Amino acid sequence: MIINHPLLGPRDSAEFVYLGAAALMDRPDPETASAEDWHDYAYLRDNPAGPHRELWFHEGGDRSILIVTRDTTTHEITGVELAREVASK
Amino acid sequence: MTQKNRLNGGQIDRDTTLSFTFDGKHYKGHPGDTLASALLANNVRLMGRSFKYHRPRGPLTAGSEEPNAIVELRSGARQEPNTRATTAELFDGLSATSQNRWPSLTFDAMAINDRLSNFLTAGFYYKTFMWPAAFWEKIYEPIIRKAAGLGSLSMRADPDTYDKGFRHCDLLIIGAGPAGLNAALTAGRAGAQVILADEDFRMGGRLNAETYSVADMSGADWARQTVAELATLSNVRLMPRTTVIGAFDHGIYGAVKRVSDHLATPAAGKPRQILWRIYAKQTLLCAGATERPIAFDNNDRPGIMLAASLRAYATRWAATPAQRVAIFTNNDDGHRTARDLQAKGVKIAAVIDTRQDAARSYDYEVLQGAQVVDTKGRLGLTFVEVKQADGSIRTVECGALGVSGGWNPNVHLTCHQRGRPTWNDSLAAFVPGGTLPPGMSVAGAANGDLSTHGALKSGAEAARKALGLKGRAPAVPQAEDAPGTQTPFWYVEGCSRAWLDQQNDVTVKDVKLSHQEGFRSVEHLKRYTTLGMATDQGKTSNIGGLAIMAELAGKSIPEVGTTIFRPPYTPTAIGVLAGRMRGKEFHPTRLTPSHVWAKERGAVFVEVGNWLRAQWFPLPGETHWRQSVDREVTATRASVGVCDCTTLGKIDVQGSDAATFLNTVYCNGFAKLAVGKTRYGLMLREDGIAMDDGTAARLAEDQFVVTTTTANAGRVYQHMEFVRQCLMPEADVQLISTTEAWAQYAVAGPNSRRLLQKIVDPDHDISNEGFPFMACANITVCGGLRARLFRISFSGELAFEIAVPSRYGDALMRRLMTEGEEFDVTPYGTEALGVMRIEKGHAAGNELNGTTTALNLGMGRMVSKSKDSIGSKLSERPGLNEADALMQVGLRPLSAEDKVTAGGHLMKASGLVDAAHDQGYVTSAAYSPTLGRMIGLGFLKDGGNRMGETLRLVSPVTDLTVEVEVVSAHFVDPEGERVRA
């Protein structure tokens, strides 16, 4: 696959390490979250046939983490964002 | 003349003669020959035995779709099984051997299977070897394994090298027939970066196999002239002998270039094959078409082949399987073969045409409305039996039969992204359909344009379209433009032992049986009969099976549907997929800066991840590793030892929020750590399980140096980046791995300070008062060299870790050895390191094993409740905090002679020994020279409250039962006086 890095342009996916679903960024608020919230965050993942937002770590590159929106049935990539920018929004 | 069936003409170099052997017999051929063409020229039709029935077989085709003529090439370590004789390029000295026969190709004992064929039909294995179940492993499987399989492996290491490479282009053109060549010409002249790949060693595709003309010259000459022009264009890269094996995601293609397969041995420094990874903005598939056979009884005898392949052998290779040939066709293309062969002086016995109205205006006999119903000739065709239009049977004598049932577009690569071909009625064939790989278009016969003109035209047009070229299209060279409609004729009425898939021995009868037994979907048909599941993926056979299934089901072929193709396009050697990554090069080897020094000292090395670490340093006279390790431990505890700990992960954490950041990634607190101090840190996963441990040294208000275990260095860094970028995006903190930047050494033992004082520059006070336990500082050594000093201890002794820039690692180690002579300084390896940390009760990878919590490790109170950190919430789960939770303990055998083994389980002193009564397990064990016995660390239920209890350590695997006492994990210096000395 080729991932179009927002800063570096198209890069081979072999330069990246897959870190899992982008839902990992939505860490429960330790002040307010219930035990169920923590359980769901730690253990439950969606497994969609279709678009999936996921984290790719550019380990062989600039070490940024990207949120890649990839269709799990076709591998079509419809969006690439810098995780840090999304997280700080 | 030995090449009895060599014709005139052809694209072979008759000035050079090549010698080769097949099954030990010597033959001659010429450059330009394939093994198959040379054997045919030498009047050899029999080249193999079929998979299941061991039927004698010869080539069916002249290309990579070949199901039958599969041989073993070369001998010794280069022996290569299951190679298609139809694509193997002849070279001088080639030795080939037939497969799947015993004792010889002409007499094969296993041909008895052919007589038993009534029992060996589809589903035979499923039905026969069902019971008794116990028979499977001992009786059935060994017999089946012995009988199955084709070629054999040499069982020796492949002496050749394989490489990998990367290429980029605007347009990748796959196939260099008329469509591909004209596309390359169009794109190349327009200045695009073009790669033209073709599996053949001679580009031109069918143009080399036909006698038709293109632009006032022969097709072969036009191909040669076009290739010559393309070779002059610097933006066009020609890749002959290159098979595009797969269409992968986002325009990435895998292509295997056979660099040296046509040579006896690769030239010096050259690989055998290269796996190219081609990044193509656009791709044009010009893979041509594959002729399809007609099924009739005994249609698999050597000498029976596809008509256009017969023509290819005659035209390109000047070879024929026999001097008297018949043709069985349902279309005009079969007549083309008859004419071309006749022009070469081959006698045409008859053309058997299924059409009542077949043209008869040729110089050979045409049997209209006739069909081949049977054949004769055990090791090679002698007669065909023809049922004529009036129902009478006529016997036609011939040594070869060309069969033509029309053409199938070669859709293989269009299916690699799940594109499902669609049925085209006027062609009566599947054409590319569904979702093609992104960026791929198809031209020429592969897209159903079966005429030469159609191929040339669609190739150029598709190239223009793919590249978005404007302006007037160049003229298409003049070429034949026969209408491209086909009328299907799949099999001869009433046939039964008529082969569809010759490689897997699937007959019309098998397909009927599959239908009768209810395996009616194409996917079931495929798996029940194994139709199309051989190494040729059914390139010549799938369609026939589908047609019969459709008829039995009373449906049309498109209603029945088709299976699709998967990579690789043709069988691919594992060696080329591995490339250079074999043996020691399977992964990179990382060496520490003082590796050479350690080697000089005679160190024994151990692999730790990619690293090589010194395991121990044997001295002359030491014959057992324990002698070396015991000595290293004792010497370190008595005076001073030095250990290379460069491989620990080192992460530099900087920024005004660095302390806040570490507070989040470590379960214990770091915010209040003073500058110049180091602290042990435990990192948890979010689920509350321990992930890694190490130290964090605060070198400045906004700078920490974090260490990780050797094994987890990459993962911890990754995790920290995740926390930084995804969870704390606003924090002012930067991370960089400095593992390779610093060489680091543990200097341990009561004399460690004295040794270091000799090299640390005098303005740095490293006395116990000036540099107490857990201190850290930037210092200089050896007269100004920058260094980092940490007063931390893994061994339990007074100890330091000193780091210098990597390039000084070797020099520092040598200096420590020289300066340490007066203290009998001892280098120690990972074994002594392990012994000392077990003696001290420090957890390591065996304890942080992915199932243990801070509580289990005896660090439950370290998890700070006053702050949020990764894993802190879920570590509070009740399930992880039960009263009898496992706790790390020390284990001491009651008898000093007894063994302790890691992996052993703990049971109460009496009672049952089974899983239900399990009390815990041993994680680490070592012989402690300090205590004079083996000791262990382990996890024990409620271990904290069971000190002094006697347990049984059992290991059913090693048949061990030992009585052990539960003790503190801190076997040595439990008060920690030594580390603070």
Tab-separated table of N, CA and C in Angstrom, chain B residues 187-313:
chain	number	residue	atom	x	y	z
B	187	ALA	N	3.532	5.381	-25.795
B	187	ALA	CA	3.876	6.052	-24.534
B	187	ALA	C	5.331	6.507	-24.532
B	188	GLY	N	6.206	5.681	-25.080
B	188	GLY	CA	7.626	5.997	-25.090
B	188	GLY	C	7.917	7.213	-25.954
B	189	ARG	N	7.301	7.259	-27.122
B	189	ARG	CA	7.522	8.416	-28.004
B	189	ARG	C	6.971	9.684	-27.374
B	190	ALA	N	5.950	9.535	-26.528
B	190	ALA	CA	5.367	10.715	-25.876
B	190	ALA	C	6.210	11.166	-24.677
B	191	GLY	N	7.245	10.415	-24.352
B	191	GLY	CA	8.156	10.849	-23.298
B	191	GLY	C	7.833	10.317	-21.911
B	192	ALA	N	6.834	9.445	-21.800
B	192	ALA	CA	6.471	8.928	-20.477
B	192	ALA	C	7.512	7.919	-19.995
B	193	GLN	N	7.625	7.793	-18.652
B	193	GLN	CA	8.487	6.765	-18.075
B	193	GLN	C	7.745	5.437	-18.173
B	194	VAL	N	8.284	4.546	-18.996
B	194	VAL	CA	7.572	3.315	-19.314
B	194	VAL	C	8.404	2.104	-18.897
B	195	ILE	N	7.746	1.132	-18.326
B	195	ILE	CA	8.366	-0.185	-18.133
B	195	ILE	C	7.551	-1.182	-18.930
B	196	LEU	N	8.238	-1.923	-19.785
B	196	LEU	CA	7.581	-2.965	-20.570
B	196	LEU	C	8.144	-4.307	-20.100
B	197	ALA	N	7.286	-5.102	-19.484
B	197	ALA	CA	7.726	-6.386	-18.928
B	197	ALA	C	7.077	-7.526	-19.686
B	198	ASP	N	7.862	-8.552	-19.956
B	198	ASP	CA	7.308	-9.731	-20.624
B	198	ASP	C	7.979	-10.972	-20.077
B	199	GLU	N	7.188	-12.015	-19.863
B	199	GLU	CA	7.751	-13.222	-19.254
B	199	GLU	C	8.671	-13.972	-20.214
B	200	ASP	N	8.509	-13.734	-21.508
B	200	ASP	CA	9.289	-14.459	-22.512
B	200	ASP	C	10.688	-13.862	-22.622
B	201	PHE	N	11.616	-14.649	-23.161
B	201	PHE	CA	12.957	-14.102	-23.385
B	201	PHE	C	13.033	-13.344	-24.704
B	202	ARG	N	12.031	-13.520	-25.536
B	202	ARG	CA	11.982	-12.751	-26.781
B	202	ARG	C	10.666	-11.993	-26.808
B	203	MET	N	10.750	-10.675	-26.891
B	203	MET	CA	9.525	-9.887	-26.890
B	203	MET	C	8.829	-10.011	-28.244
B	204	GLY	N	7.532	-9.862	-28.249
B	204	GLY	CA	6.764	-9.957	-29.493
B	204	GLY	C	5.482	-10.755	-29.320
B	205	GLY	N	5.436	-11.594	-28.288
B	205	GLY	CA	4.228	-12.362	-28.026
B	205	GLY	C	3.850	-13.223	-29.228
B	206	ARG	N	2.583	-13.200	-29.591
B	206	ARG	CA	2.119	-14.040	-30.700
B	206	ARG	C	2.725	-13.623	-32.042
B	207	LEU	N	3.236	-12.389	-32.123
B	207	LEU	CA	3.828	-11.971	-33.402
B	207	LEU	C	4.959	-12.905	-33.795
B	208	ASN	N	5.652	-13.462	-32.802
B	208	ASN	CA	6.743	-14.384	-33.099
B	208	ASN	C	6.236	-15.759	-33.517
B	209	ALA	N	4.974	-16.012	-33.240
B	209	ALA	CA	4.443	-17.349	-33.487
B	209	ALA	C	3.549	-17.382	-34.717
B	210	GLU	N	3.329	-16.217	-35.329
B	210	GLU	CA	2.405	-16.137	-36.470
B	210	GLU	C	3.171	-15.790	-37.741
B	211	THR	N	2.548	-16.095	-38.865
B	211	THR	CA	3.173	-15.774	-40.148
B	211	THR	C	2.559	-14.521	-40.760
B	212	TYR	N	1.602	-13.945	-40.060
B	212	TYR	CA	0.945	-12.759	-40.609
B	212	TYR	C	1.889	-11.581	-40.628
B	213	SER	N	1.574	-10.624	-41.494
B	213	SER	CA	2.447	-9.458	-41.617
B	213	SER	C	1.874	-8.279	-40.842
B	214	VAL	N	2.784	-7.403	-40.472
B	214	VAL	CA	2.411	-6.134	-39.860
B	214	VAL	C	3.198	-5.056	-40.610
B	215	ALA	N	2.504	-4.072	-41.150
B	215	ALA	CA	3.145	-2.950	-41.849
B	215	ALA	C	4.203	-3.431	-42.838
B	216	ASP	N	3.799	-4.257	-43.789
B	216	ASP	CA	4.664	-4.696	-44.896
B	216	ASP	C	5.869	-5.515	-44.479
B	217	MET	N	5.867	-6.021	-43.287
B	217	MET	CA	6.944	-6.940	-42.914
B	217	MET	C	6.319	-8.054	-42.061
B	218	SER	N	7.119	-9.054	-41.790
B	218	SER	CA	6.554	-10.119	-40.965
B	218	SER	C	6.315	-9.563	-39.561
B	219	GLY	N	5.347	-10.144	-38.876
B	219	GLY	CA	5.038	-9.689	-37.518
B	219	GLY	C	6.257	-9.768	-36.626
B	220	ALA	N	7.041	-10.831	-36.795
B	220	ALA	CA	8.234	-10.998	-35.962
B	220	ALA	C	9.237	-9.883	-36.238
B	221	ASP	N	9.381	-9.510	-37.525
B	221	ASP	CA	10.304	-8.418	-37.859
B	221	ASP	C	9.807	-7.088	-37.298
B	222	TRP	N	8.484	-6.887	-37.369
B	222	TRP	CA	7.933	-5.648	-36.808
B	222	TRP	C	8.197	-5.581	-35.298
B	223	ALA	N	8.045	-6.726	-34.660
B	223	ALA	CA	8.301	-6.778	-33.222
B	223	ALA	C	9.762	-6.443	-32.937
B	224	ARG	N	10.656	-7.052	-33.711
B	224	ARG	CA	12.089	-6.835	-33.488
B	224	ARG	C	12.446	-5.365	-33.719
B	225	GLN	N	11.889	-4.797	-34.779
B	225	GLN	CA	12.166	-3.392	-35.108
B	225	GLN	C	11.624	-2.468	-34.016
B	226	THR	N	10.429	-2.795	-33.507
B	226	THR	CA	9.828	-1.966	-32.453
B	226	THR	C	10.638	-2.062	-31.164
B	227	VAL	N	11.042	-3.268	-30.823
B	227	VAL	CA	11.851	-3.439	-29.612
B	227	VAL	C	13.154	-2.662	-29.754
B	228	ALA	N	13.731	-2.671	-30.968
B	228	ALA	CA	14.984	-1.944	-31.195
B	228	ALA	C	14.766	-0.452	-30.996
B	229	GLU	N	13.637	0.072	-31.481
B	229	GLU	CA	13.390	1.501	-31.278
B	229	GLU	C	13.179	1.802	-29.795
B	230	LEU	N	12.406	0.963	-29.135
B	230	LEU	CA	12.152	1.184	-27.699
B	230	LEU	C	13.459	1.183	-26.908
B	231	ALA	N	14.391	0.335	-27.354
B	231	ALA	CA	15.668	0.245	-26.630
B	231	ALA	C	16.456	1.542	-26.736
B	232	THR	N	16.177	2.343	-27.768
B	232	THR	CA	16.901	3.614	-27.916
B	232	THR	C	16.281	4.716	-27.058
B	233	LEU	N	15.083	4.505	-26.559
B	233	LEU	CA	14.413	5.540	-25.771
B	233	LEU	C	14.845	5.433	-24.310
B	234	SER	N	15.439	6.496	-23.781
B	234	SER	CA	15.970	6.426	-22.421
B	234	SER	C	14.850	6.365	-21.379
B	235	ASN	N	13.654	6.761	-21.768
B	235	ASN	CA	12.534	6.744	-20.822
B	235	ASN	C	11.785	5.416	-20.831
B	236	VAL	N	12.247	4.474	-21.640
B	236	VAL	CA	11.578	3.164	-21.702
B	236	VAL	C	12.541	2.103	-21.181
B	237	ARG	N	12.067	1.323	-20.236
B	237	ARG	CA	12.873	0.224	-19.712
B	237	ARG	C	12.247	-1.088	-20.159
B	238	LEU	N	13.030	-1.869	-20.885
B	238	LEU	CA	12.544	-3.162	-21.358
B	238	LEU	C	12.924	-4.233	-20.349
B	239	MET	N	11.973	-5.014	-19.937
B	239	MET	CA	12.253	-6.082	-18.973
B	239	MET	C	11.780	-7.430	-19.524
B	240	PRO	N	12.571	-8.036	-20.414
B	240	PRO	CA	12.233	-9.390	-20.844
B	240	PRO	C	12.537	-10.374	-19.719
B	241	ARG	N	12.117	-11.622	-19.876
B	241	ARG	CA	12.317	-12.669	-18.858
B	241	ARG	C	11.772	-12.205	-17.508
B	242	THR	N	10.758	-11.359	-17.537
B	242	THR	CA	10.222	-10.809	-16.296
B	242	THR	C	8.728	-11.102	-16.204
B	243	THR	N	8.347	-11.876	-15.215
B	243	THR	CA	6.945	-12.212	-15.024
B	243	THR	C	6.341	-11.306	-13.969
B	244	VAL	N	5.316	-10.571	-14.341
B	244	VAL	CA	4.585	-9.794	-13.340
B	244	VAL	C	3.694	-10.786	-12.608
B	245	ILE	N	4.022	-11.049	-11.356
B	245	ILE	CA	3.350	-12.145	-10.646
B	245	ILE	C	2.115	-11.695	-9.889
B	246	GLY	N	2.017	-10.408	-9.594
B	246	GLY	CA	0.846	-9.995	-8.821
B	246	GLY	C	0.587	-8.508	-8.937
B	247	ALA	N	-0.693	-8.165	-8.884
B	247	ALA	CA	-1.109	-6.765	-8.831
B	247	ALA	C	-1.525	-6.495	-7.397
B	248	PHE	N	-0.733	-5.703	-6.697
B	248	PHE	CA	-1.008	-5.457	-5.286
B	248	PHE	C	-1.615	-4.066	-5.100
B	249	ASP	N	-1.751	-3.661	-3.856
B	249	ASP	CA	-2.489	-2.430	-3.590
B	249	ASP	C	-1.823	-1.195	-4.182
B	250	HIS	N	-2.637	-0.290	-4.625
B	250	HIS	CA	-2.209	1.073	-4.971
B	250	HIS	C	-1.159	1.113	-6.068
B	251	GLY	N	-1.321	0.266	-7.073
B	251	GLY	CA	-0.418	0.335	-8.218
B	251	GLY	C	0.947	-0.256	-7.967
B	252	ILE	N	1.054	-1.148	-6.982
B	252	ILE	CA	2.334	-1.823	-6.732
B	252	ILE	C	2.265	-3.221	-7.359
B	253	TYR	N	3.253	-3.520	-8.152
B	253	TYR	CA	3.286	-4.809	-8.843
B	253	TYR	C	4.544	-5.572	-8.458
B	254	GLY	N	4.389	-6.866	-8.319
B	254	GLY	CA	5.552	-7.716	-8.075
B	254	GLY	C	5.981	-8.318	-9.399
B	255	ALA	N	7.255	-8.263	-9.701
B	255	ALA	CA	7.749	-8.806	-10.964
B	255	ALA	C	9.026	-9.582	-10.705
B	256	VAL	N	9.060	-10.805	-11.201
B	256	VAL	CA	10.254	-11.638	-11.021
B	256	VAL	C	11.056	-11.640	-12.313
B	257	LYS	N	12.262	-11.114	-12.217
B	257	LYS	CA	13.161	-11.103	-13.374
B	257	LYS	C	14.084	-12.300	-13.260
B	258	ARG	N	14.061	-13.144	-14.290
B	258	ARG	CA	14.950	-14.309	-14.287
B	258	ARG	C	16.278	-13.901	-14.925
B	259	VAL	N	17.196	-13.477	-14.076
B	259	VAL	CA	18.463	-12.922	-14.561
B	259	VAL	C	19.345	-14.018	-15.138
B	260	SER	N	19.365	-15.151	-14.469
B	260	SER	CA	20.372	-16.164	-14.812
B	260	SER	C	19.784	-17.547	-15.052
B	261	ASP	N	18.475	-17.661	-15.122
B	261	ASP	CA	17.886	-18.995	-15.300
B	261	ASP	C	18.263	-19.619	-16.642
B	262	HIS	N	18.649	-18.767	-17.605
B	262	HIS	CA	18.997	-19.294	-18.920
B	262	HIS	C	20.487	-19.587	-19.033
B	263	LEU	N	21.193	-19.517	-17.907
B	263	LEU	CA	22.619	-19.818	-17.899
B	263	LEU	C	22.863	-21.031	-17.004
B	264	ALA	N	23.957	-21.732	-17.282
B	264	ALA	CA	24.258	-22.914	-16.476
B	264	ALA	C	24.465	-22.498	-15.021
B	265	THR	N	25.238	-21.435	-14.802
B	265	THR	CA	25.391	-20.861	-13.467
B	265	THR	C	25.400	-19.343	-13.639
B	266	PRO	N	24.911	-18.610	-12.650
B	266	PRO	CA	24.894	-17.146	-12.781
B	266	PRO	C	26.307	-16.609	-12.948
B	267	ALA	N	26.427	-15.538	-13.714
B	267	ALA	CA	27.727	-14.883	-13.859
B	267	ALA	C	28.179	-14.377	-12.496
B	268	ALA	N	29.474	-14.196	-12.344
B	268	ALA	CA	30.024	-13.782	-11.037
B	268	ALA	C	29.334	-12.509	-10.562
B	269	GLY	N	28.867	-12.530	-9.349
B	269	GLY	CA	28.248	-11.342	-8.761
B	269	GLY	C	26.820	-11.107	-9.174
B	270	LYS	N	26.280	-11.971	-10.030
B	270	LYS	CA	24.899	-11.765	-10.485
B	270	LYS	C	23.945	-12.680	-9.718
B	271	PRO	N	22.756	-12.182	-9.426
B	271	PRO	CA	21.783	-13.051	-8.767
B	271	PRO	C	21.132	-13.996	-9.770
B	272	ARG	N	20.492	-15.000	-9.256
B	272	ARG	CA	19.721	-15.899	-10.116
B	272	ARG	C	18.456	-15.185	-10.592
B	273	GLN	N	17.746	-14.555	-9.656
B	273	GLN	CA	16.510	-13.847	-9.998
B	273	GLN	C	16.413	-12.587	-9.138
B	274	ILE	N	15.610	-11.640	-9.614
B	274	ILE	CA	15.364	-10.419	-8.840
B	274	ILE	C	13.857	-10.223	-8.709
B	275	LEU	N	13.428	-9.940	-7.503
B	275	LEU	CA	12.028	-9.567	-7.299
B	275	LEU	C	11.936	-8.042	-7.349
B	276	TRP	N	11.341	-7.547	-8.397
B	276	TRP	CA	11.168	-6.097	-8.528
B	276	TRP	C	9.817	-5.703	-7.965
B	277	ARG	N	9.848	-4.653	-7.201
B	277	ARG	CA	8.611	-4.062	-6.716
B	277	ARG	C	8.419	-2.812	-7.567
B	278	ILE	N	7.420	-2.836	-8.410
B	278	ILE	CA	7.236	-1.751	-9.377
B	278	ILE	C	6.076	-0.867	-8.931
B	279	TYR	N	6.358	0.410	-8.776
B	279	TYR	CA	5.330	1.386	-8.419
B	279	TYR	C	4.882	2.048	-9.718
B	280	ALA	N	3.675	1.738	-10.147
B	280	ALA	CA	3.200	2.241	-11.435
B	280	ALA	C	2.040	3.198	-11.227
B	281	LYS	N	2.165	4.384	-11.840
B	281	LYS	CA	1.022	5.309	-11.753
B	281	LYS	C	-0.154	4.734	-12.536
B	282	GLN	N	0.141	4.186	-13.692
B	282	GLN	CA	-0.882	3.540	-14.512
B	282	GLN	C	-0.318	2.213	-14.988
B	283	THR	N	-1.223	1.281	-15.232
B	283	THR	CA	-0.786	-0.028	-15.715
B	283	THR	C	-1.661	-0.451	-16.882
B	284	LEU	N	-1.015	-1.004	-17.867
B	284	LEU	CA	-1.741	-1.501	-19.031
B	284	LEU	C	-1.453	-2.989	-19.149
B	285	LEU	N	-2.494	-3.770	-19.009
B	285	LEU	CA	-2.339	-5.220	-19.099
B	285	LEU	C	-2.536	-5.651	-20.545
B	286	CYS	N	-1.499	-6.193	-21.130
B	286	CYS	CA	-1.560	-6.673	-22.515
B	286	CYS	C	-1.106	-8.131	-22.514
B	287	ALA	N	-1.772	-8.931	-21.693
B	287	ALA	CA	-1.307	-10.298	-21.450
B	287	ALA	C	-1.765	-11.290	-22.508
B	288	GLY	N	-2.522	-10.802	-23.524
B	288	GLY	CA	-2.922	-11.697	-24.599
B	288	GLY	C	-4.041	-12.639	-24.202
B	289	ALA	N	-4.116	-13.734	-24.937
B	289	ALA	CA	-5.176	-14.705	-24.707
B	289	ALA	C	-4.577	-16.094	-24.671
B	290	THR	N	-5.307	-17.002	-24.071
B	290	THR	CA	-4.873	-18.396	-23.987
B	290	THR	C	-5.862	-19.254	-24.752
B	291	GLU	N	-5.335	-20.118	-25.597
B	291	GLU	CA	-6.242	-20.967	-26.360
B	291	GLU	C	-6.868	-22.004	-25.443
B	292	ARG	N	-8.120	-22.348	-25.753
B	292	ARG	CA	-8.787	-23.335	-24.903
B	292	ARG	C	-9.017	-24.622	-25.679
B	293	PRO	N	-8.889	-25.725	-24.993
B	293	PRO	CA	-9.032	-27.019	-25.665
B	293	PRO	C	-10.494	-27.446	-25.807
B	294	ILE	N	-10.704	-28.549	-26.476
B	294	ILE	CA	-12.008	-29.204	-26.527
B	294	ILE	C	-11.808	-30.556	-25.830
B	295	ALA	N	-12.752	-30.924	-24.998
B	295	ALA	CA	-12.612	-32.191	-24.278
B	295	ALA	C	-13.175	-33.338	-25.105
B	296	PHE	N	-12.400	-34.391	-25.233
B	296	PHE	CA	-12.869	-35.632	-25.860
B	296	PHE	C	-12.123	-36.780	-25.207
B	297	ASP	N	-12.597	-37.989	-25.402
B	297	ASP	CA	-11.998	-39.114	-24.685
B	297	ASP	C	-10.522	-39.289	-25.050
B	298	ASN	N	-9.713	-39.501	-24.019
B	298	ASN	CA	-8.268	-39.706	-24.190
B	298	ASN	C	-7.611	-38.556	-24.950
B	299	ASN	N	-7.965	-37.353	-24.530
B	299	ASN	CA	-7.440	-36.153	-25.197
B	299	ASN	C	-6.119	-35.692	-24.595
B	300	ASP	N	-5.496	-36.584	-23.809
B	300	ASP	CA	-4.291	-36.148	-23.097
B	300	ASP	C	-3.035	-36.861	-23.556
B	301	ARG	N	-3.087	-37.526	-24.688
B	301	ARG	CA	-1.895	-38.289	-25.079
B	301	ARG	C	-0.789	-37.355	-25.582
B	302	PRO	N	0.467	-37.747	-25.357
B	302	PRO	CA	1.564	-36.929	-25.884
B	302	PRO	C	1.419	-36.766	-27.395
B	303	GLY	N	1.483	-35.538	-27.839
B	303	GLY	CA	1.261	-35.255	-29.264
B	303	GLY	C	-0.021	-34.460	-29.464
B	304	ILE	N	-0.918	-34.509	-28.472
B	304	ILE	CA	-2.137	-33.712	-28.557
B	304	ILE	C	-1.877	-32.382	-27.874
B	305	MET	N	-1.970	-31.309	-28.604
B	305	MET	CA	-1.712	-30.006	-28.009
B	305	MET	C	-2.633	-28.958	-28.606
B	306	LEU	N	-2.575	-27.787	-28.044
B	306	LEU	CA	-3.392	-26.707	-28.563
B	306	LEU	C	-2.882	-26.321	-29.948
B	307	ALA	N	-3.816	-26.023	-30.843
B	307	ALA	CA	-3.449	-25.829	-32.242
B	307	ALA	C	-2.497	-24.650	-32.413
B	308	ALA	N	-2.752	-23.559	-31.712
B	308	ALA	CA	-1.894	-22.388	-31.875
B	308	ALA	C	-0.524	-22.619	-31.266
B	309	SER	N	-0.431	-23.539	-30.301
B	309	SER	CA	0.871	-23.887	-29.747
B	309	SER	C	1.657	-24.703	-30.760
B	310	LEU	N	0.960	-25.609	-31.409
B	310	LEU	CA	1.561	-26.396	-32.486
B	310	LEU	C	2.142	-25.452	-33.542
B	311	ARG	N	1.347	-24.422	-33.853
B	311	ARG	CA	1.754	-23.417	-34.843
B	311	ARG	C	2.958	-22.620	-34.325
B	312	ALA	N	2.940	-22.298	-33.055
B	312	ALA	CA	4.054	-21.543	-32.470
B	312	ALA	C	5.345	-22.350	-32.547
B	313	TYR	N	5.256	-23.657	-32.233
B	313	TYR	CA	6.453	-24.489	-32.319
B	313	TYR	C	6.993	-24.485	-33.746
